[in-house]
Protein backbone atom coordinates (compact mmCIF):
# COMPACT_ATOMS: atom_id res chain seq x y z
CA UNK A 1 0.00 0.00 0.00
CA UNK A 2 1.52 3.35 -1.00
CA UNK A 3 1.98 6.25 1.41
CA UNK A 4 -0.77 8.23 -0.33
CA UNK A 5 -3.33 5.43 -0.36
CA UNK A 6 -5.89 5.52 2.45
CA UNK A 7 -5.15 2.94 5.15
CA UNK A 8 -8.74 2.69 6.39
CA UNK A 9 -12.25 3.57 5.31
CA UNK A 10 -12.02 0.89 2.64
CA UNK A 11 -15.50 -0.48 3.21
CA UNK A 12 -15.61 -2.24 -0.15
CA UNK A 13 -12.65 -4.35 1.05
CA UNK A 14 -14.51 -5.04 4.31
CA UNK A 15 -17.46 -6.41 2.33
CA UNK A 16 -15.37 -8.32 -0.23
CA UNK A 17 -13.10 -10.00 2.33
CA UNK A 18 -15.99 -10.83 4.66
CA UNK A 19 -18.02 -12.38 1.84
CA UNK A 20 -15.04 -14.32 0.48
CA UNK A 21 -14.12 -15.90 3.83
CA UNK A 22 -17.71 -16.60 4.88
CA UNK A 23 -18.57 -18.19 1.53
CA UNK A 24 -15.28 -20.09 1.63
CA UNK A 25 -16.12 -21.48 5.08
CA UNK A 26 -19.70 -22.26 4.02
CA UNK A 27 -18.46 -24.16 0.96
CA UNK A 28 -16.37 -26.40 3.23
CA UNK A 29 -18.85 -26.61 6.09
CA UNK A 30 -22.04 -26.89 4.00
CA UNK A 31 -24.59 -26.04 6.70
CA UNK A 32 -27.60 -28.32 6.56
CA UNK A 33 -29.60 -27.61 9.68
CA UNK A 34 -30.33 -24.86 12.20
CA UNK A 35 -27.32 -25.79 14.37
CA UNK A 36 -24.97 -25.66 11.38
CA UNK A 37 -26.28 -22.23 10.39
CA UNK A 38 -25.82 -21.03 13.99
CA UNK A 39 -22.19 -22.22 13.94
CA UNK A 40 -21.55 -20.47 10.65
CA UNK A 41 -23.37 -17.35 11.85
CA UNK A 42 -21.12 -17.03 14.91
CA UNK A 43 -18.04 -17.47 12.72
CA UNK A 44 -19.41 -14.88 10.27
CA UNK A 45 -19.89 -12.31 13.05
CA UNK A 46 -16.23 -12.75 14.03
CA UNK A 47 -15.09 -12.35 10.42
CA UNK A 48 -17.14 -9.18 9.84
CA UNK A 49 -15.88 -7.63 13.10
CA UNK A 50 -12.30 -8.47 12.10
CA UNK A 51 -12.39 -6.99 8.60
CA UNK A 52 -14.39 -3.94 9.76
CA UNK A 53 -11.34 -2.97 11.83
CA UNK A 54 -8.74 -4.24 9.38
CA UNK A 55 -9.99 -2.10 6.47
CA UNK A 56 -12.83 0.06 7.79
CA UNK A 57 -12.32 1.77 11.13
CA UNK A 58 -9.35 0.87 13.43
CA UNK A 59 -11.30 1.11 16.68
CA UNK A 60 -8.70 -0.79 18.71
CA UNK A 61 -5.88 1.50 17.58
CA UNK A 62 -7.93 4.59 18.38
CA UNK A 63 -8.83 3.34 21.84
CA UNK A 64 -5.25 2.30 22.61
CA UNK A 65 -3.56 5.15 20.75
CA UNK A 66 -2.27 6.91 23.88
CA UNK A 67 -0.75 3.76 25.34
CA UNK A 68 0.66 2.62 21.99
CA UNK A 69 2.27 6.00 21.27
CA UNK A 70 3.88 5.99 24.71
CA UNK A 71 5.17 2.41 24.53
CA UNK A 72 6.18 2.40 20.86
CA UNK A 73 7.33 5.94 19.92
CA UNK A 74 8.02 6.58 16.27
CA UNK A 75 5.50 4.04 14.99
CA UNK A 76 2.74 5.43 12.76
CA UNK A 77 -0.18 3.41 14.04
CA UNK A 78 -2.50 4.86 11.42
CA UNK A 79 -0.41 3.16 8.73
CA UNK A 80 -2.11 -0.06 7.69
CA UNK A 81 0.85 -2.35 8.37
CA UNK A 82 0.93 -1.16 12.00
CA UNK A 83 -2.43 -2.88 12.51
CA UNK A 84 -0.41 -6.10 12.77
CA UNK A 85 -0.04 -5.19 16.41
CA UNK A 86 1.75 -8.33 17.58
CA UNK A 87 4.46 -7.87 14.96
CA UNK A 88 4.93 -4.26 16.11
CA UNK A 89 4.71 -4.94 19.83
CA UNK A 90 7.23 -7.78 19.73
CA UNK A 91 9.70 -5.81 17.66
CA UNK A 92 9.18 -7.15 14.12
CA UNK A 93 9.27 -3.81 12.29
CA UNK A 94 9.92 -5.11 8.75
CA UNK A 95 7.13 -6.20 6.38
CA UNK A 96 4.62 -7.69 8.82
CA UNK A 97 3.31 -10.08 6.18
CA UNK A 98 6.53 -12.05 6.55
CA UNK A 99 6.70 -11.78 10.32
CA UNK A 100 6.48 -14.83 12.61
CA UNK A 101 2.95 -14.08 13.84
CA UNK A 102 1.62 -13.64 10.30
CA UNK A 103 3.28 -16.87 9.12
CA UNK A 104 1.93 -18.70 12.16
CA UNK A 105 -1.53 -17.28 11.51
CA UNK A 106 -1.40 -18.60 7.95
CA UNK A 107 -0.71 -22.09 9.29
CA UNK A 108 -3.64 -21.91 11.72
CA UNK A 109 -6.06 -20.48 9.13
CA UNK A 110 -5.01 -22.89 6.38
CA UNK A 111 -5.02 -25.84 8.78
CA UNK A 112 -8.47 -24.86 10.01
CA UNK A 113 -9.96 -24.76 6.52
CA UNK A 114 -8.24 -28.05 5.65
CA UNK A 115 -9.71 -29.70 8.77
CA UNK A 116 -13.14 -28.19 8.08
CA UNK A 117 -13.20 -29.62 4.55
CA UNK A 118 -11.89 -33.04 5.60
CA UNK A 119 -14.36 -33.37 8.47
CA UNK A 120 -17.35 -32.34 6.36
CA UNK A 121 -16.74 -35.10 3.79
CA UNK A 122 -16.72 -37.77 6.50
CA UNK A 123 -19.74 -36.34 8.32
CA UNK A 124 -21.79 -35.91 5.14
CA UNK A 125 -21.19 -39.53 4.07
CA UNK A 126 -22.12 -40.78 7.54
CA UNK A 127 -25.31 -38.70 7.59
CA UNK A 128 -26.38 -40.09 4.22
CA UNK A 129 -25.90 -43.65 5.51
CA UNK A 130 -27.44 -42.79 8.91
CA UNK A 131 -24.39 -44.00 10.81
CA UNK A 132 -21.91 -42.50 13.26
CA UNK A 133 -18.96 -40.59 11.76
CA UNK A 134 -15.87 -42.28 13.18
CA UNK A 135 -13.26 -42.16 10.42
CA UNK A 136 -10.87 -39.47 9.17
CA UNK A 137 -10.65 -36.57 11.64
CA UNK A 138 -13.51 -38.12 13.63
CA UNK A 139 -11.21 -41.04 14.53
CA UNK A 140 -8.98 -38.55 16.39
CA UNK A 141 -11.49 -36.19 17.95
CA UNK A 142 -15.28 -35.99 18.23
CA UNK A 143 -15.78 -32.38 17.07
CA UNK A 144 -13.24 -31.55 14.33
CA UNK A 145 -15.49 -28.98 12.62
CA UNK A 146 -15.83 -26.83 15.74
CA UNK A 147 -12.09 -27.14 16.33
CA UNK A 148 -11.54 -25.99 12.74
CA UNK A 149 -13.57 -22.81 13.34
CA UNK A 150 -11.57 -22.11 16.51
CA UNK A 151 -8.25 -22.63 14.69
CA UNK A 152 -9.26 -20.20 11.93
CA UNK A 153 -10.38 -17.54 14.41
CA UNK A 154 -7.22 -17.97 16.50
CA UNK A 155 -5.14 -17.58 13.33
CA UNK A 156 -6.84 -14.29 12.54
CA UNK A 157 -6.21 -13.10 16.11
CA UNK A 158 -2.50 -13.72 15.65
CA UNK A 159 -2.56 -11.78 12.41
CA UNK A 160 -4.75 -8.81 13.34
CA UNK A 161 -5.83 -8.69 17.01
CA UNK A 162 -8.62 -6.29 17.94
CA UNK A 163 -10.38 -5.64 21.22
CA UNK A 164 -13.73 -6.75 19.79
CA UNK A 165 -12.50 -10.02 18.30
CA UNK A 166 -10.41 -10.75 21.42
CA UNK A 167 -13.60 -10.35 23.47
CA UNK A 168 -15.63 -12.43 21.02
CA UNK A 169 -13.16 -15.32 20.86
CA UNK A 170 -13.75 -16.92 24.31
CA UNK A 171 -17.50 -16.34 23.99
CA UNK A 172 -17.56 -18.13 20.64
CA UNK A 173 -15.41 -20.98 21.96
CA UNK A 174 -17.86 -21.40 24.84
CA UNK A 175 -20.80 -21.33 22.42
CA UNK A 176 -19.19 -24.00 20.23
CA UNK A 177 -18.58 -26.20 23.27
CA UNK A 178 -22.26 -25.86 24.23
CA UNK A 179 -23.34 -26.73 20.69
CA UNK A 180 -21.04 -29.74 20.72
CA UNK A 181 -22.44 -30.98 24.06
CA UNK A 182 -26.01 -30.60 22.76
CA UNK A 183 -25.03 -32.50 19.63
CA UNK A 184 -23.59 -35.29 21.79
CA UNK A 185 -26.86 -35.74 23.66
CA UNK A 186 -28.68 -36.23 20.36
CA UNK A 187 -26.00 -38.64 19.10
CA UNK A 188 -26.23 -40.65 22.34
CA UNK A 189 -30.00 -40.99 21.91
CA UNK A 190 -29.64 -41.94 18.25
CA UNK A 191 -26.72 -44.38 18.39
CA UNK A 192 -26.86 -45.75 21.96
CA UNK A 193 -24.05 -48.18 22.78
CA UNK A 194 -22.15 -47.37 19.57
CA UNK A 195 -21.92 -43.77 20.73
CA UNK A 196 -20.82 -44.86 24.22
CA UNK A 197 -18.06 -46.99 22.73
CA UNK A 198 -16.96 -44.14 20.44
CA UNK A 199 -16.82 -41.70 23.35
CA UNK A 200 -14.66 -44.10 25.40
CA UNK A 201 -11.99 -44.14 22.70
CA UNK A 202 -12.20 -40.65 21.18
CA UNK A 203 -11.63 -37.35 23.04
CA UNK A 204 -14.06 -34.48 22.54
CA UNK A 205 -11.80 -31.54 21.74
CA UNK A 206 -8.12 -32.47 22.09
CA UNK A 207 -7.18 -34.82 19.23
CA UNK A 208 -5.66 -38.18 20.04
CA UNK A 209 -2.64 -38.84 17.86
CA UNK A 210 -0.74 -42.05 17.32
CA UNK A 211 -2.67 -45.29 16.91
CA UNK A 212 -6.23 -44.69 15.77
CA UNK A 213 -8.96 -45.55 18.23
CA UNK A 214 -11.24 -48.51 17.71
CA UNK A 215 -14.33 -47.01 16.13
CA UNK A 216 -17.87 -47.98 16.83
CA UNK A 217 -19.14 -47.23 13.37
CA UNK A 218 -16.51 -48.99 11.24
PDB file of C-alpha atoms in Angstrom, residues 63-162:
ATOM      1  CA  UNK A  63      -8.832   3.337  21.838  1.00  0.00           C
ATOM      2  CA  UNK A  64      -5.252   2.299  22.613  1.00  0.00           C
ATOM      3  CA  UNK A  65      -3.555   5.153  20.747  1.00  0.00           C
ATOM      4  CA  UNK A  66      -2.271   6.906  23.882  1.00  0.00           C
ATOM      5  CA  UNK A  67      -0.746   3.757  25.339  1.00  0.00           C
ATOM      6  CA  UNK A  68       0.657   2.623  21.986  1.00  0.00           C
ATOM      7  CA  UNK A  69       2.266   5.997  21.265  1.00  0.00           C
ATOM      8  CA  UNK A  70       3.883   5.990  24.709  1.00  0.00           C
ATOM      9  CA  UNK A  71       5.174   2.413  24.528  1.00  0.00           C
ATOM     10  CA  UNK A  72       6.180   2.403  20.859  1.00  0.00           C
ATOM     11  CA  UNK A  73       7.326   5.944  19.921  1.00  0.00           C
ATOM     12  CA  UNK A  74       8.018   6.583  16.270  1.00  0.00           C
ATOM     13  CA  UNK A  75       5.499   4.037  14.990  1.00  0.00           C
ATOM     14  CA  UNK A  76       2.743   5.428  12.755  1.00  0.00           C
ATOM     15  CA  UNK A  77      -0.183   3.409  14.044  1.00  0.00           C
ATOM     16  CA  UNK A  78      -2.503   4.859  11.417  1.00  0.00           C
ATOM     17  CA  UNK A  79      -0.413   3.157   8.727  1.00  0.00           C
ATOM     18  CA  UNK A  80      -2.111  -0.056   7.688  1.00  0.00           C
ATOM     19  CA  UNK A  81       0.853  -2.349   8.371  1.00  0.00           C
ATOM     20  CA  UNK A  82       0.928  -1.161  12.000  1.00  0.00           C
ATOM     21  CA  UNK A  83      -2.425  -2.877  12.508  1.00  0.00           C
ATOM     22  CA  UNK A  84      -0.414  -6.100  12.769  1.00  0.00           C
ATOM     23  CA  UNK A  85      -0.037  -5.190  16.411  1.00  0.00           C
ATOM     24  CA  UNK A  86       1.748  -8.330  17.585  1.00  0.00           C
ATOM     25  CA  UNK A  87       4.463  -7.870  14.962  1.00  0.00           C
ATOM     26  CA  UNK A  88       4.935  -4.257  16.109  1.00  0.00           C
ATOM     27  CA  UNK A  89       4.708  -4.939  19.835  1.00  0.00           C
ATOM     28  CA  UNK A  90       7.228  -7.783  19.732  1.00  0.00           C
ATOM     29  CA  UNK A  91       9.701  -5.812  17.661  1.00  0.00           C
ATOM     30  CA  UNK A  92       9.177  -7.145  14.121  1.00  0.00           C
ATOM     31  CA  UNK A  93       9.274  -3.810  12.293  1.00  0.00           C
ATOM     32  CA  UNK A  94       9.925  -5.107   8.753  1.00  0.00           C
ATOM     33  CA  UNK A  95       7.133  -6.197   6.380  1.00  0.00           C
ATOM     34  CA  UNK A  96       4.623  -7.693   8.824  1.00  0.00           C
ATOM     35  CA  UNK A  97       3.310 -10.076   6.179  1.00  0.00           C
ATOM     36  CA  UNK A  98       6.535 -12.051   6.546  1.00  0.00           C
ATOM     37  CA  UNK A  99       6.705 -11.778  10.320  1.00  0.00           C
ATOM     38  CA  UNK A 100       6.478 -14.828  12.612  1.00  0.00           C
ATOM     39  CA  UNK A 101       2.952 -14.078  13.838  1.00  0.00           C
ATOM     40  CA  UNK A 102       1.623 -13.640  10.301  1.00  0.00           C
ATOM     41  CA  UNK A 103       3.279 -16.867   9.123  1.00  0.00           C
ATOM     42  CA  UNK A 104       1.927 -18.700  12.159  1.00  0.00           C
ATOM     43  CA  UNK A 105      -1.532 -17.281  11.511  1.00  0.00           C
ATOM     44  CA  UNK A 106      -1.402 -18.596   7.948  1.00  0.00           C
ATOM     45  CA  UNK A 107      -0.712 -22.087   9.294  1.00  0.00           C
ATOM     46  CA  UNK A 108      -3.642 -21.905  11.717  1.00  0.00           C
ATOM     47  CA  UNK A 109      -6.064 -20.477   9.129  1.00  0.00           C
ATOM     48  CA  UNK A 110      -5.009 -22.891   6.376  1.00  0.00           C
ATOM     49  CA  UNK A 111      -5.022 -25.840   8.776  1.00  0.00           C
ATOM     50  CA  UNK A 112      -8.471 -24.863  10.012  1.00  0.00           C
ATOM     51  CA  UNK A 113      -9.955 -24.756   6.523  1.00  0.00           C
ATOM     52  CA  UNK A 114      -8.238 -28.050   5.654  1.00  0.00           C
ATOM     53  CA  UNK A 115      -9.710 -29.700   8.765  1.00  0.00           C
ATOM     54  CA  UNK A 116     -13.143 -28.188   8.078  1.00  0.00           C
ATOM     55  CA  UNK A 117     -13.199 -29.624   4.550  1.00  0.00           C
ATOM     56  CA  UNK A 118     -11.893 -33.043   5.604  1.00  0.00           C
ATOM     57  CA  UNK A 119     -14.361 -33.370   8.471  1.00  0.00           C
ATOM     58  CA  UNK A 120     -17.348 -32.338   6.362  1.00  0.00           C
ATOM     59  CA  UNK A 121     -16.745 -35.098   3.790  1.00  0.00           C
ATOM     60  CA  UNK A 122     -16.716 -37.770   6.503  1.00  0.00           C
ATOM     61  CA  UNK A 123     -19.741 -36.337   8.317  1.00  0.00           C
ATOM     62  CA  UNK A 124     -21.787 -35.913   5.138  1.00  0.00           C
ATOM     63  CA  UNK A 125     -21.189 -39.527   4.069  1.00  0.00           C
ATOM     64  CA  UNK A 126     -22.118 -40.778   7.542  1.00  0.00           C
ATOM     65  CA  UNK A 127     -25.309 -38.703   7.593  1.00  0.00           C
ATOM     66  CA  UNK A 128     -26.381 -40.087   4.224  1.00  0.00           C
ATOM     67  CA  UNK A 129     -25.901 -43.651   5.514  1.00  0.00           C
ATOM     68  CA  UNK A 130     -27.437 -42.788   8.911  1.00  0.00           C
ATOM     69  CA  UNK A 131     -24.385 -44.000  10.813  1.00  0.00           C
ATOM     70  CA  UNK A 132     -21.910 -42.502  13.257  1.00  0.00           C
ATOM     71  CA  UNK A 133     -18.963 -40.587  11.760  1.00  0.00           C
ATOM     72  CA  UNK A 134     -15.865 -42.281  13.182  1.00  0.00           C
ATOM     73  CA  UNK A 135     -13.259 -42.155  10.421  1.00  0.00           C
ATOM     74  CA  UNK A 136     -10.867 -39.472   9.174  1.00  0.00           C
ATOM     75  CA  UNK A 137     -10.647 -36.569  11.641  1.00  0.00           C
ATOM     76  CA  UNK A 138     -13.511 -38.119  13.631  1.00  0.00           C
ATOM     77  CA  UNK A 139     -11.215 -41.038  14.533  1.00  0.00           C
ATOM     78  CA  UNK A 140      -8.980 -38.554  16.388  1.00  0.00           C
ATOM     79  CA  UNK A 141     -11.495 -36.192  17.949  1.00  0.00           C
ATOM     80  CA  UNK A 142     -15.278 -35.987  18.233  1.00  0.00           C
ATOM     81  CA  UNK A 143     -15.781 -32.379  17.068  1.00  0.00           C
ATOM     82  CA  UNK A 144     -13.241 -31.551  14.334  1.00  0.00           C
ATOM     83  CA  UNK A 145     -15.489 -28.977  12.622  1.00  0.00           C
ATOM     84  CA  UNK A 146     -15.831 -26.826  15.737  1.00  0.00           C
ATOM     85  CA  UNK A 147     -12.087 -27.145  16.326  1.00  0.00           C
ATOM     86  CA  UNK A 148     -11.538 -25.989  12.741  1.00  0.00           C
ATOM     87  CA  UNK A 149     -13.573 -22.812  13.336  1.00  0.00           C
ATOM     88  CA  UNK A 150     -11.573 -22.107  16.514  1.00  0.00           C
ATOM     89  CA  UNK A 151      -8.253 -22.632  14.690  1.00  0.00           C
ATOM     90  CA  UNK A 152      -9.257 -20.201  11.934  1.00  0.00           C
ATOM     91  CA  UNK A 153     -10.380 -17.537  14.408  1.00  0.00           C
ATOM     92  CA  UNK A 154      -7.217 -17.970  16.497  1.00  0.00           C
ATOM     93  CA  UNK A 155      -5.142 -17.582  13.326  1.00  0.00           C
ATOM     94  CA  UNK A 156      -6.844 -14.290  12.544  1.00  0.00           C
ATOM     95  CA  UNK A 157      -6.214 -13.103  16.114  1.00  0.00           C
ATOM     96  CA  UNK A 158      -2.498 -13.725  15.649  1.00  0.00           C
ATOM     97  CA  UNK A 159      -2.556 -11.777  12.407  1.00  0.00           C
ATOM     98  CA  UNK A 160      -4.753  -8.811  13.345  1.00  0.00           C
ATOM     99  CA  UNK A 161      -5.827  -8.692  17.010  1.00  0.00           C
ATOM    100  CA  UNK A 162      -8.620  -6.292  17.936  1.00  0.00           C
TER     101      UNK A 162
END
